[in-house]
Amino acid sequence: MKILVPHTINLDLSASEAEVASYRADQPLPEEHLDAEVLVVWQNTGANLADAAERMTHLKLVQTLAAGPDSVLAAGFADHIAITSGRSLHDGPVAEHALALILATVRRLDSLHDAQKTATWDRAYNVAQSAAATEQQYTLDGANVTIWGFGSIAGKLAPLLAALGAKVTGVANSAGERYGFPVIATQDLPEILPATDVLVSILPATPGTENSLNSDILSALPDTAVFINVGRGATVDEDALLAALNDGGLRAAALDVTKVEPLPADSKLWSAPNLIITPHVAGNRPKGSAQLVLANVAALREGRDLTNQVAG
């Protein structure tokens, strides 16, 4: 068996008996590697994936290290090829980044940083933060945090928020309890939005989640709420978000992902008020990648179920 590993990551696959070769994730595959049976994907370009889908006729498994397999699923691989995701590899890093964005947005560190750049001791912020009427806006202690997309990343994030005193409610396709937290069904989300202080999206990009954060969702939130997206950019109606920020319908927001990446220089998001943008870095360091690849290669060889299989 032959495994192709992208140049974008170092993986120790020496425990496998397979032949391991490196390839450029931003260029067409060389002829000598088209016989590989396993393709590992990390930060590949769309053109590279489309090239692999068309020319790798011996391929049996595509293992993406990304939590969301949307780019691989869209590349056109044949139906018989197994596709597995990197679900769980990013749980810790994404949860950490989400927590950082939540705290920065709730505490309005963006506003304080702007004041610092102009050598301003922001007394107006001090007054607003200490006012009795705004007390809940500047803290997670007692805040109602709604996490939309309650998978394994949320399983890491929710306890961190709870430790700071937040009341966490998850939103998923079906209601119940996960990781010790209450979860409501997606169709019931509008019922809890009016009492939500922080809305966090960790939704994957699927046809069913496109533009899930729309004007209806935003208008249901109180104007003191904040929104954080560490899922996928396709899930947010960016025009609706811009309108909410410009009109004061939303206190603040933070995005680690956008519809188009890199975000174009002429995007209105760059100059939107009360918005923090980070360049899709929340889960930029998959943990345990080699172990996942080795486990799935062994399962493929032995005819067992694959971990995180999403297609094929």
Short mmCIF file of C-alpha atoms in Angstrom, two decimals:
data_model
loop_
_atom_site.label_atom_id
_atom_site.label_comp_id
_atom_site.label_asym_id
_atom_site.label_seq_id
_atom_site.Cartn_x
_atom_site.Cartn_y
_atom_site.Cartn_z
CA MET A 1 0.00 0.00 0.00
CA LYS A 2 1.19 3.51 -0.84
CA ILE A 3 0.30 6.62 1.18
CA LEU A 4 0.71 10.18 -0.06
CA VAL A 5 1.30 12.83 2.62
CA PRO A 6 1.10 16.57 1.77
CA HIS A 7 4.08 18.87 2.23
CA THR A 8 1.95 20.99 4.58
CA ILE A 9 2.40 18.67 7.57
CA ASN A 10 4.98 16.32 9.04
CA LEU A 11 3.55 12.89 9.86
CA ASP A 12 5.48 10.00 11.34
CA LEU A 13 3.93 6.99 9.64
CA SER A 14 6.94 4.74 10.20
CA ALA A 15 4.77 2.32 12.18
CA SER A 16 2.98 1.46 8.96
CA GLU A 17 4.39 -1.09 6.52
CA ALA A 18 3.15 1.04 3.65
CA GLU A 19 5.27 3.09 1.30
CA VAL A 20 4.99 6.75 2.28
CA ALA A 21 5.68 9.56 -0.19
CA SER A 22 5.37 13.33 0.07
CA TYR A 23 3.58 15.53 -2.45
CA ARG A 24 2.91 19.23 -2.96
CA ALA A 25 -0.62 20.14 -1.87
CA ASP A 26 -0.66 23.15 -4.19
CA GLN A 27 0.44 21.50 -7.44
CA PRO A 28 -0.76 18.71 -9.76
CA LEU A 29 0.31 15.26 -8.60
CA PRO A 30 3.43 13.84 -10.28
CA GLU A 31 2.93 10.77 -12.46
CA GLU A 32 4.96 8.51 -10.17
CA HIS A 33 2.47 9.00 -7.33
CA LEU A 34 -0.77 8.35 -9.19
CA ASP A 35 -0.69 4.69 -8.08
CA ALA A 36 -1.17 5.58 -4.39
CA GLU A 37 -4.11 4.01 -2.57
CA VAL A 38 -4.29 6.49 0.31
CA LEU A 39 -4.25 10.29 0.00
CA VAL A 40 -3.79 12.40 3.13
CA VAL A 41 -5.14 15.94 2.73
CA TRP A 42 -4.23 19.08 4.69
CA GLN A 43 -4.48 22.65 3.38
CA ASN A 44 -4.71 21.41 -0.22
CA THR A 45 -5.84 23.75 -2.96
CA GLY A 46 -9.09 23.06 -4.75
CA ALA A 47 -7.19 22.52 -8.00
CA ASN A 48 -4.93 19.93 -6.37
CA LEU A 49 -7.90 17.99 -5.00
CA ALA A 50 -9.72 18.08 -8.33
CA ASP A 51 -6.56 16.82 -10.05
CA ALA A 52 -6.27 13.95 -7.57
CA ALA A 53 -9.93 13.05 -7.99
CA GLU A 54 -9.53 12.85 -11.74
CA ARG A 55 -6.17 11.08 -12.08
CA MET A 56 -5.69 8.80 -9.05
CA THR A 57 -7.33 5.64 -10.37
CA HIS A 58 -5.99 3.32 -7.64
CA LEU A 59 -7.25 5.44 -4.76
CA LYS A 60 -9.17 3.73 -1.96
CA LEU A 61 -9.08 6.29 0.87
CA VAL A 62 -8.88 10.06 1.18
CA GLN A 63 -8.06 11.07 4.76
CA THR A 64 -8.50 14.79 5.33
CA LEU A 65 -7.04 16.19 8.54
CA ALA A 66 -9.58 19.00 8.56
CA ALA A 67 -12.55 18.67 10.88
CA GLY A 68 -14.83 19.71 8.02
CA PRO A 69 -14.49 17.55 4.89
CA ASP A 70 -16.42 19.94 2.63
CA SER A 71 -13.55 20.74 0.25
CA VAL A 72 -12.78 17.04 -0.26
CA LEU A 73 -16.43 16.15 -0.76
CA ALA A 74 -16.68 18.88 -3.40
CA ALA A 75 -13.58 17.74 -5.31
CA GLY A 76 -15.32 15.01 -7.31
CA PHE A 77 -13.82 11.78 -5.95
CA ALA A 78 -15.55 8.64 -7.16
CA ASP A 79 -18.35 7.26 -5.01
CA HIS A 80 -16.46 4.07 -4.16
CA ILE A 81 -13.55 5.97 -2.57
CA ALA A 82 -13.79 6.24 1.21
CA ILE A 83 -13.48 9.75 2.60
CA THR A 84 -12.69 10.24 6.28
CA SER A 85 -12.52 13.49 8.20
CA GLY A 86 -10.21 14.84 10.89
CA ARG A 87 -13.00 15.12 13.42
CA SER A 88 -11.58 15.37 16.98
CA LEU A 89 -8.08 16.39 15.80
CA HIS A 90 -8.91 20.06 16.31
CA ASP A 91 -11.11 19.92 19.40
CA GLY A 92 -8.59 21.42 21.83
CA PRO A 93 -7.12 24.15 19.58
CA VAL A 94 -10.52 25.29 18.25
CA ALA A 95 -12.02 25.32 21.74
CA GLU A 96 -9.11 27.47 22.96
CA HIS A 97 -9.46 29.92 20.08
CA ALA A 98 -13.22 30.07 20.47
CA LEU A 99 -12.83 30.85 24.16
CA ALA A 100 -10.30 33.59 23.33
CA LEU A 101 -12.68 35.17 20.80
CA ILE A 102 -15.63 34.90 23.17
CA LEU A 103 -13.74 36.62 25.99
CA ALA A 104 -12.29 39.25 23.65
CA THR A 105 -15.73 40.03 22.26
CA VAL A 106 -17.60 40.01 25.57
CA ARG A 107 -14.93 42.13 27.27
CA ARG A 108 -14.59 44.25 24.09
CA LEU A 109 -10.82 43.94 23.92
CA ASP A 110 -11.05 45.15 20.31
CA SER A 111 -12.33 48.51 21.54
CA LEU A 112 -9.63 48.71 24.20
CA HIS A 113 -6.96 47.85 21.63
CA ASP A 114 -8.20 50.66 19.38
CA ALA A 115 -7.88 53.04 22.33
CA GLN A 116 -4.37 51.80 23.03
CA LYS A 117 -3.28 52.51 19.45
CA THR A 118 -4.30 56.16 19.89
CA ALA A 119 -2.74 56.42 23.37
CA THR A 120 -6.20 56.88 24.88
CA TRP A 121 -7.08 55.89 28.45
CA ASP A 122 -10.64 54.80 27.64
CA ARG A 123 -12.70 56.29 30.48
CA ALA A 124 -15.93 55.80 28.52
CA TYR A 125 -15.31 52.05 28.48
CA ASN A 126 -14.68 52.10 32.23
CA VAL A 127 -17.98 53.88 32.82
CA ALA A 128 -19.91 51.51 30.54
CA GLN A 129 -18.38 48.39 32.04
CA SER A 130 -19.08 49.43 35.62
CA ALA A 131 -22.67 50.57 35.03
CA ALA A 132 -25.26 48.40 36.76
CA ALA A 133 -27.39 48.16 33.63
CA THR A 134 -24.58 46.67 31.54
CA GLU A 135 -23.09 44.31 34.10
CA GLN A 136 -24.07 41.09 32.30
CA GLN A 137 -22.67 42.31 28.99
CA TYR A 138 -19.06 42.30 30.16
CA THR A 139 -18.85 38.91 31.84
CA LEU A 140 -19.46 35.23 31.19
CA ASP A 141 -20.47 34.68 34.80
CA GLY A 142 -24.21 34.10 34.55
CA ALA A 143 -24.27 34.56 30.77
CA ASN A 144 -26.50 32.39 28.57
CA VAL A 145 -24.20 30.87 25.95
CA THR A 146 -25.77 28.99 23.04
CA ILE A 147 -23.46 26.73 21.03
CA TRP A 148 -24.89 25.94 17.61
CA GLY A 149 -23.33 22.70 16.36
CA PHE A 150 -22.75 20.64 19.48
CA GLY A 151 -20.14 18.12 18.45
CA SER A 152 -16.77 17.15 19.85
CA ILE A 153 -15.37 20.71 19.71
CA ALA A 154 -18.31 21.92 21.76
CA GLY A 155 -17.59 19.07 24.15
CA LYS A 156 -14.23 20.72 24.88
CA LEU A 157 -15.49 24.30 24.86
CA ALA A 158 -18.62 23.97 27.01
CA PRO A 159 -16.81 22.96 30.24
CA LEU A 160 -14.41 25.89 29.85
CA LEU A 161 -17.34 28.28 29.61
CA ALA A 162 -19.14 26.62 32.50
CA ALA A 163 -16.02 26.98 34.65
CA LEU A 164 -16.34 30.75 34.17
CA GLY A 165 -19.96 30.67 35.28
CA ALA A 166 -21.72 30.55 31.91
CA LYS A 167 -24.97 28.65 31.41
CA VAL A 168 -24.37 26.60 28.26
CA THR A 169 -27.07 25.22 25.97
CA GLY A 170 -26.23 23.20 22.88
CA VAL A 171 -28.09 23.10 19.58
CA ALA A 172 -27.98 19.99 17.37
CA ASN A 173 -30.16 18.01 15.00
CA SER A 174 -31.77 16.18 17.91
CA ALA A 175 -32.46 17.16 21.51
CA GLY A 176 -31.02 15.46 24.58
CA GLU A 177 -27.89 15.73 26.66
CA ARG A 178 -24.29 15.68 25.42
CA TYR A 179 -21.09 15.98 27.42
CA GLY A 180 -23.24 16.76 30.46
CA PHE A 181 -24.99 19.78 28.89
CA PRO A 182 -28.58 20.24 27.70
CA VAL A 183 -29.05 20.19 23.94
CA ILE A 184 -32.11 21.40 22.06
CA ALA A 185 -33.13 20.52 18.52
CA THR A 186 -32.29 22.99 15.75
CA GLN A 187 -35.94 23.80 15.09
CA ASP A 188 -36.26 25.02 18.69
CA LEU A 189 -33.36 27.48 18.44
CA PRO A 190 -35.62 30.56 17.92
CA GLU A 191 -37.17 29.92 21.34
CA ILE A 192 -33.93 30.53 23.25
CA LEU A 193 -32.41 33.27 21.10
CA PRO A 194 -34.12 36.18 22.90
CA ALA A 195 -32.36 35.16 26.14
CA THR A 196 -28.99 34.36 24.52
CA ASP A 197 -26.04 36.56 25.50
CA VAL A 198 -23.42 34.74 23.40
CA LEU A 199 -24.17 32.73 20.25
CA VAL A 200 -21.30 30.49 19.10
CA SER A 201 -21.46 28.71 15.76
CA ILE A 202 -19.45 25.54 15.16
CA LEU A 203 -21.63 24.43 12.26
CA PRO A 204 -20.13 22.43 9.38
CA ALA A 205 -20.58 23.53 5.79
CA THR A 206 -23.35 21.46 4.21
CA PRO A 207 -26.20 22.33 1.83
CA GLY A 208 -28.49 22.38 4.87
CA THR A 209 -26.38 24.83 6.89
CA GLU A 210 -25.67 27.44 4.20
CA ASN A 211 -26.52 30.94 5.49
CA SER A 212 -27.94 29.45 8.69
CA LEU A 213 -27.07 32.67 10.53
CA ASN A 214 -29.46 34.94 8.67
CA SER A 215 -31.48 38.05 9.37
CA ASP A 216 -34.22 36.05 11.11
CA ILE A 217 -31.73 34.56 13.60
CA LEU A 218 -29.98 37.87 14.16
CA SER A 219 -33.20 39.79 14.70
CA ALA A 220 -34.27 37.24 17.33
CA LEU A 221 -31.13 37.93 19.39
CA PRO A 222 -31.08 40.86 21.83
CA ASP A 223 -29.04 43.81 20.59
CA THR A 224 -26.69 43.22 23.54
CA ALA A 225 -25.71 39.75 22.25
CA VAL A 226 -22.43 38.80 20.61
CA PHE A 227 -21.81 36.24 17.86
CA ILE A 228 -18.73 34.07 17.30
CA ASN A 229 -18.11 31.77 14.32
CA VAL A 230 -15.38 29.12 14.44
CA GLY A 231 -17.23 26.70 12.18
CA ARG A 232 -17.45 27.47 8.47
CA GLY A 233 -17.91 30.77 6.65
CA ALA A 234 -20.59 29.36 4.36
CA THR A 235 -22.96 29.13 7.32
CA VAL A 236 -23.20 32.92 7.75
CA ASP A 237 -25.18 35.38 5.63
CA GLU A 238 -22.47 38.03 5.71
CA ASP A 239 -24.76 40.79 4.38
CA ALA A 240 -27.17 40.13 7.25
CA LEU A 241 -24.32 40.15 9.75
CA LEU A 242 -22.98 43.44 8.36
CA ALA A 243 -26.43 44.99 8.60
CA ALA A 244 -26.80 43.88 12.23
CA LEU A 245 -23.41 45.31 13.17
CA ASN A 246 -23.94 48.57 11.30
CA ASP A 247 -27.47 49.08 12.63
CA GLY A 248 -26.66 48.20 16.23
CA GLY A 249 -28.74 45.03 16.16
CA LEU A 250 -25.75 43.11 17.50
CA ARG A 251 -23.29 44.28 20.14
CA ALA A 252 -20.23 42.66 18.58
CA ALA A 253 -19.02 39.64 16.62
CA ALA A 254 -15.88 37.62 15.94
CA LEU A 255 -15.17 35.53 12.84
CA ASP A 256 -12.39 33.03 12.32
CA VAL A 257 -13.90 31.94 8.99
CA THR A 258 -15.47 33.76 6.05
CA LYS A 259 -17.24 32.75 2.84
CA VAL A 260 -14.22 33.65 0.71
CA GLU A 261 -10.77 32.91 2.12
CA PRO A 262 -8.44 34.73 2.20
CA LEU A 263 -10.92 37.53 2.84
CA PRO A 264 -10.59 40.00 -0.07
CA ALA A 265 -9.09 43.38 0.77
CA ASP A 266 -12.22 45.14 -0.47
CA SER A 267 -14.58 43.15 1.74
CA LYS A 268 -16.82 45.34 3.89
CA LEU A 269 -16.19 42.99 6.80
CA TRP A 270 -12.75 44.54 7.33
CA SER A 271 -14.26 47.90 8.25
CA ALA A 272 -17.41 46.66 9.96
CA PRO A 273 -17.89 48.14 13.43
CA ASN A 274 -17.41 45.94 16.50
CA LEU A 275 -16.05 42.98 14.52
CA ILE A 276 -12.96 40.88 15.26
CA ILE A 277 -11.51 38.86 12.37
CA THR A 278 -8.87 36.12 12.61
CA PRO A 279 -7.56 34.34 9.47
CA HIS A 280 -8.96 30.80 9.94
CA VAL A 281 -6.39 29.85 12.55
CA ALA A 282 -8.57 28.28 15.25
CA GLY A 283 -7.72 24.70 14.34
CA ASN A 284 -4.49 25.19 12.48
CA ARG A 285 -2.61 22.42 14.29
CA PRO A 286 -4.32 19.00 14.15
CA LYS A 287 -3.43 16.87 17.17
CA GLY A 288 -3.00 13.10 16.78
CA SER A 289 -3.00 13.14 12.98
CA ALA A 290 -0.50 10.32 12.54
CA GLN A 291 -2.42 8.03 14.88
CA LEU A 292 -5.66 8.64 12.98
CA VAL A 293 -4.04 7.99 9.59
CA LEU A 294 -2.36 4.81 10.85
CA ALA A 295 -5.60 3.56 12.40
CA ASN A 296 -7.57 4.10 9.19
CA VAL A 297 -4.87 2.60 6.99
CA ALA A 298 -4.87 -0.51 9.19
CA ALA A 299 -8.67 -0.64 9.11
CA LEU A 300 -8.65 -0.30 5.32
CA ARG A 301 -6.13 -3.11 4.97
CA GLU A 302 -8.10 -5.40 7.30
CA GLY A 303 -11.55 -4.55 6.00
CA ARG A 304 -12.76 -2.96 9.25
CA ASP A 305 -14.88 0.16 9.77
CA LEU A 306 -13.03 3.43 9.23
CA THR A 307 -12.96 6.23 11.81
CA ASN A 308 -14.83 9.43 10.84
CA GLN A 309 -16.03 8.07 7.49
CA VAL A 310 -18.26 10.60 5.74
CA ALA A 311 -18.48 9.12 2.23
CA GLY A 312 -17.57 6.08 0.15
#
